[in-house]
XYZ file of C-alpha atoms in Angstrom:
490
model
C -3.931 -1.218 1.988
C -5.363 -3.846 -0.348
C -3.069 -2.669 -3.170
C 0.068 -2.888 -1.009
C -0.803 -6.333 0.345
C -1.816 -7.544 -3.105
C 1.484 -6.416 -4.673
C 3.515 -8.126 -1.961
C 1.541 -11.319 -2.227
C 1.789 -11.272 -6.024
C 5.560 -11.026 -5.670
C 5.539 -14.243 -3.621
C 6.392 -12.292 -0.477
C 3.496 -13.516 1.621
C 5.668 -13.884 4.693
C 7.091 -10.377 4.360
C 6.794 -8.473 7.683
C 5.208 -5.554 5.879
C 2.261 -7.762 4.869
C 1.500 -8.584 8.499
C 2.007 -4.955 9.591
C -0.280 -3.518 6.892
C -2.911 -6.186 7.478
C -2.769 -5.560 11.221
C -3.200 -1.813 10.644
C -6.191 -2.471 8.407
C -7.744 -4.797 10.991
C -7.178 -2.334 13.836
C -8.907 0.434 11.891
C -11.796 -1.914 11.141
C -14.969 -2.461 13.138
C -14.289 -3.317 16.792
C -15.146 -6.840 17.828
C -18.166 -7.348 20.019
C -18.094 -8.991 23.410
C -17.887 -12.743 23.253
C -16.053 -12.782 19.896
C -13.758 -15.690 19.201
C -10.738 -13.360 19.150
C -11.535 -11.990 22.589
C -8.140 -12.902 24.049
C -5.977 -12.165 21.013
C -3.578 -9.254 20.590
C -5.716 -7.892 17.753
C -8.775 -7.747 20.007
C -6.890 -5.706 22.611
C -5.524 -3.375 19.938
C -9.010 -2.779 18.602
C -10.318 -2.030 22.057
C -7.477 0.423 22.757
C -7.935 2.241 19.431
C -11.719 2.430 19.805
C -11.352 3.823 23.330
C -10.333 7.236 21.924
C -14.034 7.912 21.245
C -15.153 6.681 24.644
C -16.684 9.387 26.913
C -14.447 8.323 29.807
C -11.341 8.746 27.640
C -12.540 12.188 26.532
C -13.121 13.190 30.150
C -9.636 12.042 31.189
C -8.039 13.958 28.306
C -10.038 17.032 29.276
C -8.582 16.764 32.769
C -5.055 16.412 31.324
C -5.535 19.501 29.138
C -6.825 21.475 32.126
C -3.876 20.333 34.258
C -1.482 21.314 31.446
C -3.002 24.813 31.360
C -2.480 25.108 35.132
C 1.148 23.972 34.785
C 1.776 26.523 32.013
C 0.482 29.280 34.288
C 2.605 28.118 37.211
C 5.675 27.811 34.949
C 5.130 31.392 33.789
C 5.286 32.698 37.376
C 8.031 30.336 38.625
C 10.251 29.566 35.613
C 13.328 28.615 37.669
C 11.955 25.309 39.021
C 13.953 22.392 37.629
C 10.999 19.953 37.376
C 9.126 21.825 34.651
C 10.817 19.957 31.744
C 9.715 16.641 33.258
C 6.108 17.844 33.301
C 6.395 19.118 29.720
C 7.763 15.782 28.441
C 5.070 13.869 30.337
C 2.276 15.961 28.850
C 3.777 15.638 25.378
C 3.896 11.831 25.710
C 0.209 11.789 26.621
C -0.735 14.107 23.749
C 1.305 12.094 21.230
C -0.391 8.884 22.402
C -3.835 10.497 22.093
C -3.081 11.862 18.623
C -1.749 8.485 17.490
C -4.887 6.666 18.634
C -7.144 9.163 16.891
C -5.103 9.019 13.677
C -5.248 5.216 13.629
C -8.969 5.243 14.409
C -10.015 7.869 11.836
C -7.121 7.767 9.384
C -5.127 10.846 8.388
C -7.719 12.217 5.951
C -10.664 11.316 8.159
C -9.008 13.059 11.103
C -7.928 16.274 9.373
C -11.062 16.636 7.242
C -13.689 15.652 9.780
C -16.978 17.344 8.843
C -17.532 18.825 12.308
C -14.205 19.004 14.216
C -11.687 19.538 11.414
C -10.557 22.907 12.830
C -9.922 21.515 16.305
C -8.288 18.368 14.881
C -5.949 20.430 12.698
C -5.059 22.626 15.681
C -4.333 19.548 17.817
C -2.151 18.093 15.068
C -0.139 21.309 14.667
C 0.320 21.714 18.437
C 1.490 18.143 19.017
C 3.791 18.049 15.978
C 5.254 21.424 16.975
C 5.880 20.108 20.483
C 7.624 16.995 19.123
C 9.853 19.130 16.878
C 10.683 21.550 19.697
C 11.248 19.192 22.599
C 12.522 16.037 20.911
C 13.665 16.313 17.290
C 15.579 19.621 17.413
C 17.202 18.733 20.720
C 18.186 15.313 19.392
C 19.602 16.838 16.199
C 21.463 19.512 18.146
C 22.929 16.860 20.438
C 24.067 14.771 17.455
C 25.697 17.606 15.471
C 26.720 19.707 18.450
C 24.606 22.717 17.521
C 22.341 24.632 19.888
C 18.987 25.960 18.699
C 18.130 27.613 21.997
C 17.939 31.179 20.724
C 16.968 30.787 17.061
C 13.873 32.562 15.810
C 12.444 29.316 14.429
C 12.659 27.622 17.787
C 11.159 30.643 19.521
C 8.267 30.548 17.033
C 7.722 26.846 17.621
C 7.771 27.405 21.378
C 5.178 30.111 21.011
C 2.978 27.488 19.353
C 3.069 25.581 22.636
C 0.933 28.323 24.119
C -1.807 27.248 21.711
C -2.378 24.364 24.100
C -4.317 26.876 26.154
C -6.745 27.207 23.237
C -7.537 23.500 23.572
C -8.984 24.390 26.960
C -11.799 26.209 25.132
C -12.775 22.936 23.506
C -13.573 21.512 26.919
C -16.398 24.028 27.262
C -18.553 21.613 25.273
C -18.550 19.328 28.275
C -20.025 22.112 30.460
C -23.297 22.901 28.753
C -24.001 26.219 30.481
C -20.554 27.681 29.732
C -20.666 26.393 26.164
C -24.073 27.968 25.554
C -22.847 31.270 27.011
C -19.703 31.292 24.841
C -21.717 30.329 21.762
C -24.224 33.093 22.470
C -21.445 35.670 22.739
C -20.055 34.517 19.397
C -23.478 34.704 17.746
C -24.070 38.132 19.269
C -20.891 39.492 17.684
C -22.749 40.586 14.546
C -25.319 42.653 16.431
C -22.578 43.816 18.801
C -20.563 45.048 15.840
C -23.349 47.413 14.788
C -23.578 48.727 18.353
C -19.807 49.320 18.399
C -20.035 51.119 15.051
C -22.774 53.364 16.465
C -20.594 53.993 19.535
C -17.607 54.941 17.370
C -19.740 57.365 15.338
C -21.063 58.923 18.525
C -17.547 59.190 19.991
C -16.249 60.717 16.755
C -18.939 63.436 16.762
C -18.405 64.155 20.455
C -14.617 64.195 19.924
C -14.936 66.868 17.219
C -16.987 69.040 19.562
C -14.591 68.557 22.506
C -11.501 69.152 20.367
C -12.852 72.433 19.034
C -14.313 73.692 22.333
C -11.590 72.466 24.698
C -8.549 71.359 22.725
C -8.561 74.484 20.537
C -9.817 76.697 23.380
C -12.998 78.078 21.768
C -14.844 77.711 25.076
C -11.917 78.712 27.317
C -10.565 82.060 28.552
C -8.410 84.059 26.158
C -5.082 83.456 27.919
C -5.556 79.664 27.925
C -6.764 79.816 24.353
C -3.633 81.707 23.292
C -1.423 79.134 25.004
C -3.246 76.324 23.229
C -2.869 78.013 19.858
C 0.829 78.488 20.561
C 1.135 74.767 21.323
C -0.658 73.902 18.073
C 1.581 76.173 15.934
C 4.946 75.385 17.591
C 7.429 72.808 16.360
C 8.929 70.115 18.582
C 11.639 72.217 20.293
C 9.315 75.163 20.755
C 6.616 72.825 22.114
C 9.031 71.497 24.722
C 9.918 75.050 25.825
C 6.249 76.050 26.025
C 5.462 72.894 27.994
C 8.180 73.688 30.548
C 6.919 77.263 30.839
C 3.335 76.105 31.227
C 4.279 73.637 33.931
C 6.299 76.282 35.761
C 3.521 78.866 35.523
C 0.498 76.544 35.773
C -2.665 78.334 36.701
C -6.185 77.146 37.150
C -6.214 75.558 33.685
C -3.150 73.669 32.543
C -2.774 73.829 28.748
C -0.498 70.794 28.846
C -3.249 68.632 30.324
C -5.855 70.068 27.958
C -3.681 69.249 24.941
C -3.068 65.786 26.356
C -6.768 64.960 26.709
C -8.369 66.979 23.903
C -5.566 68.078 21.608
C -6.666 65.920 18.638
C -9.577 63.793 17.480
C -7.959 60.462 18.478
C -6.948 61.865 21.868
C -10.478 63.182 22.456
C -12.067 59.863 21.387
C -9.792 57.937 23.755
C -10.543 60.351 26.603
C -14.291 60.055 26.011
C -13.998 56.273 25.847
C -12.252 56.295 29.220
C -15.116 58.402 30.497
C -17.594 55.760 29.286
C -15.595 52.829 30.636
C -15.200 54.304 34.104
C -17.174 57.286 35.382
C -14.287 59.425 36.631
C -14.218 63.215 36.098
C -11.442 63.863 38.599
C -8.866 64.600 35.870
C -11.245 67.277 34.535
C -12.079 68.969 37.852
C -9.879 71.958 37.042
C -11.439 72.283 33.581
C -15.001 71.974 34.888
C -14.304 74.458 37.687
C -12.912 76.935 35.179
C -15.743 76.389 32.646
C -18.788 75.335 34.740
C -21.193 75.187 31.811
C -19.295 72.118 30.491
C -20.557 70.042 33.438
C -24.089 69.414 32.069
C -22.596 68.581 28.652
C -20.369 65.883 30.156
C -23.256 64.579 32.248
C -25.568 64.299 29.208
C -22.783 62.601 27.250
C -22.182 60.068 29.998
C -25.915 59.334 30.424
C -26.376 58.700 26.713
C -23.134 56.790 26.207
C -23.040 54.744 29.390
C -26.723 54.092 30.018
C -28.173 53.965 26.497
C -25.372 52.458 24.430
C -24.214 50.043 27.138
C -27.805 48.900 27.675
C -28.187 48.328 23.946
C -24.953 46.352 23.953
C -26.130 44.224 26.873
C -29.472 43.716 25.163
C -27.723 42.620 21.972
C -25.784 39.950 23.861
C -28.920 38.813 25.704
C -30.896 38.670 22.476
C -28.080 36.683 20.911
C -28.216 34.189 23.776
C -31.990 33.814 23.473
C -31.793 33.482 19.695
C -29.012 30.937 19.972
C -31.016 28.951 22.526
C -34.050 28.937 20.242
C -31.901 27.823 17.318
C -30.449 25.021 19.408
C -33.936 23.895 20.435
C -35.061 23.973 16.811
C -32.002 21.969 15.740
C -32.557 19.446 18.531
C -36.220 19.134 17.566
C -35.251 18.634 13.917
C -32.671 16.018 14.876
C -35.186 14.219 17.088
C -37.778 14.319 14.299
C -35.235 12.977 11.809
C -34.155 10.246 14.214
C -37.813 9.354 14.822
C -38.493 9.095 11.084
C -35.368 6.962 10.564
C -36.319 4.723 13.499
C -39.850 4.396 12.122
C -38.425 3.392 8.749
C -36.413 0.649 10.426
C -39.522 -0.628 12.222
C -41.519 -0.504 8.985
C -38.792 -2.325 7.071
C -38.715 -5.167 9.590
C -42.531 -5.319 9.742
C -42.751 -5.498 5.943
C -40.212 -8.333 5.930
C -42.413 -10.172 8.473
C -45.547 -9.641 6.328
C -45.467 -12.975 4.516
C -48.701 -12.492 2.556
C -47.727 -8.988 1.396
C -51.065 -7.479 2.392
C -49.590 -4.524 4.297
C -50.871 -5.901 7.617
C -49.601 -8.076 10.448
C -51.593 -10.859 12.077
C -50.782 -12.463 15.413
C -48.651 -15.265 13.904
C -46.591 -12.795 11.873
C -46.137 -10.612 14.949
C -44.909 -13.586 16.979
C -42.430 -14.504 14.257
C -41.208 -10.900 14.172
C -40.850 -10.791 17.964
C -38.687 -13.905 18.013
C -36.036 -12.457 15.681
C -32.765 -11.212 17.205
C -32.802 -8.030 15.116
C -36.225 -7.124 16.531
C -35.035 -7.710 20.093
C -32.069 -5.410 19.473
C -34.462 -2.789 18.105
C -36.649 -3.070 21.208
C -33.606 -2.711 23.460
C -32.514 0.362 21.514
C -35.978 1.890 21.932
C -36.048 1.063 25.650
C -39.209 -1.091 25.534
C -39.721 -4.754 26.291
C -41.670 -7.453 24.494
C -44.675 -7.266 26.810
C -45.248 -3.573 26.076
C -45.116 -4.150 22.330
C -47.432 -7.143 22.670
C -49.933 -5.049 24.633
C -49.816 -2.384 21.932
C -50.422 -4.994 19.222
C -53.321 -6.559 21.155
C -54.860 -3.115 21.732
C -54.583 -2.354 18.019
C -56.184 -5.726 17.194
C -59.149 -4.971 19.446
C -59.714 -1.584 17.784
C -59.920 -2.822 14.195
C -63.099 -1.929 12.278
C -65.476 -4.651 11.013
C -64.023 -6.593 8.122
C -60.422 -6.097 9.280
C -60.399 -8.240 12.420
C -57.326 -10.317 13.171
C -54.703 -8.043 11.576
C -53.143 -4.642 12.110
C -51.976 -2.226 9.426
C -48.202 -1.825 9.380
C -48.398 1.986 9.601
C -50.647 1.738 12.657
C -48.247 -0.738 14.265
C -45.254 1.537 13.592
C -47.080 4.494 15.123
C -48.116 2.472 18.163
C -44.571 1.152 18.675
C -43.135 4.684 18.580
C -45.656 5.826 21.158
C -44.435 3.213 23.648
C -41.327 5.132 24.749
C -42.562 8.690 24.245
C -43.659 10.889 27.132
C -47.239 12.057 27.302
C -47.504 15.636 26.069
C -50.297 18.178 26.064
C -50.702 17.846 22.324
C -51.096 14.077 22.713
C -53.868 14.590 25.256
C -55.599 17.059 22.940
C -55.361 14.598 20.069
C -56.788 11.883 22.285
C -59.697 14.142 23.262
C -60.262 14.956 19.591
C -60.332 11.263 18.683
C -62.718 10.511 21.552
C -65.012 13.349 20.466
C -64.985 12.214 16.847
C -65.607 8.607 17.883
C -68.455 9.704 20.156
C -70.023 11.751 17.374
C -69.697 8.827 14.955
C -71.223 6.484 17.529
C -74.173 8.843 18.078
C -74.773 9.046 14.345
C -74.713 5.280 14.058
C -77.055 4.896 17.036
C -79.454 7.468 15.556
C -79.317 5.724 12.193
C -79.917 2.364 13.882
C -82.839 3.865 15.837
C -84.430 5.118 12.634
C -83.968 1.751 11.018
C -85.513 0.047 14.044
C -88.473 2.438 13.928
C -88.980 1.754 10.245
C -88.685 -1.967 10.897
C -91.282 -1.685 13.671
C -93.651 0.117 11.318
C -93.160 -2.583 8.723
C -93.769 -5.322 11.254
C -96.895 -3.539 12.523
C -98.189 -3.279 8.973
C -97.459 -6.917 8.365
C -99.132 -7.889 11.609
C -102.150 -5.774 10.724
C -102.285 -7.373 7.268
C -102.184 -10.812 8.805
C -104.806 -9.966 11.442
C -107.429 -8.656 8.964
C -108.123 -12.006 7.113
C -108.230 -13.804 10.417
C -110.968 -11.459 11.710
C -112.997 -11.958 8.509
C -112.760 -15.737 8.775
C -113.831 -15.563 12.441
C -116.899 -13.463 11.551
C -117.884 -15.901 8.803
C -117.550 -18.776 11.217
C -119.857 -17.087 13.715
C -122.456 -16.366 11.044
C -122.507 -19.979 9.889
C -122.955 -21.170 13.454
C -126.014 -18.885 13.824
C -127.645 -20.350 10.710
C -127.441 -23.855 12.056
């Protein structure tokens, strides 16, 4: 932007309309003006507010409702395609989506929108869907109207129209706004890896069981001789002969129909599919004739169903549940890490402002420095961000002042002040209570040691004073005795 404007200005084209347009685009993509700005009633201020609104939660909620309504309309249009008002709905939705995409492109820029570190996949999908809709519903129809050519049944247009169905995928993005559904979908995705191993185990089990069923039933090794011969004839016949044998078998069907047996267990894939149907829905009615003719197959099918349906399905359910629990724990760990990082960053901001208020550079804050810090606008914004008021911070500072050890009265260490400030808006936790009890216990033990030491010193001082008093009393007693003896002589 600067290069384009600079070139135009260097060419003495300051009044060129492109200069104003480029400068306006640069200003709109800049930082939104705060309330009370001098340009509050200008066109630029309104443009900035409109562009910045694409990141507003209310705007996101409205667009989520539009996407949901579009999905409902697509479903209704699928069932009732003859209604004449559907094109009006489609054009209306496309206008809204184009406006949304334009705001987001202006706000983030093309590269910032398509290569966003977190939502680049969704942003690229939105861009492709909206551009495809514009090409399908506006550009191709306009071009066809101008040149008199219809693109209604071309493969390219059909492909572009199929892209319109990708709008339904955007509905999945709205799951983020419903936390429970989003966590469930995320858990299913994370459980796919463990679920894949369960599916592989299921396929191996089905493959082994299919080999057994194909040999015993499909090839007739466990069936009567006449049915076995018919099955072998089916296996060895070509297509025309197989059709004739099928017609004969249907006409002369007995207790066991070789046509049905070949259908269910004639090959490994057919047997695997049949066994999978047995797992998916417990239904042995198609095999009643087989089980009546070969009763000893009943316990085999029952054991297979118990193992496949109860064991493997339970493992699969457990894998999904474990994935949900693991995903929840990971989310809690990530949230805790983010909170810890935010707390450290917030503490660094408090420390930076406290250090700037420490005029003597001693690493401490006295009451005058704290008052100067409290009167700054940046500090008030920090307090509002933390959700505490000035009185709470002042109480914390006064409490820290009253707890300073001898020799450090009148000032508080910056680290202690930062820690006390962060504790203002934090909830009381069990670990905090335990730490408080530990500090009280340590303080009590230290106090008892000091009292015991002081008691010993007082005892020693008393002994010294007693000795001094005794030393002073002895000469006085001698002088008194001498005085009495002199008085007796006189």
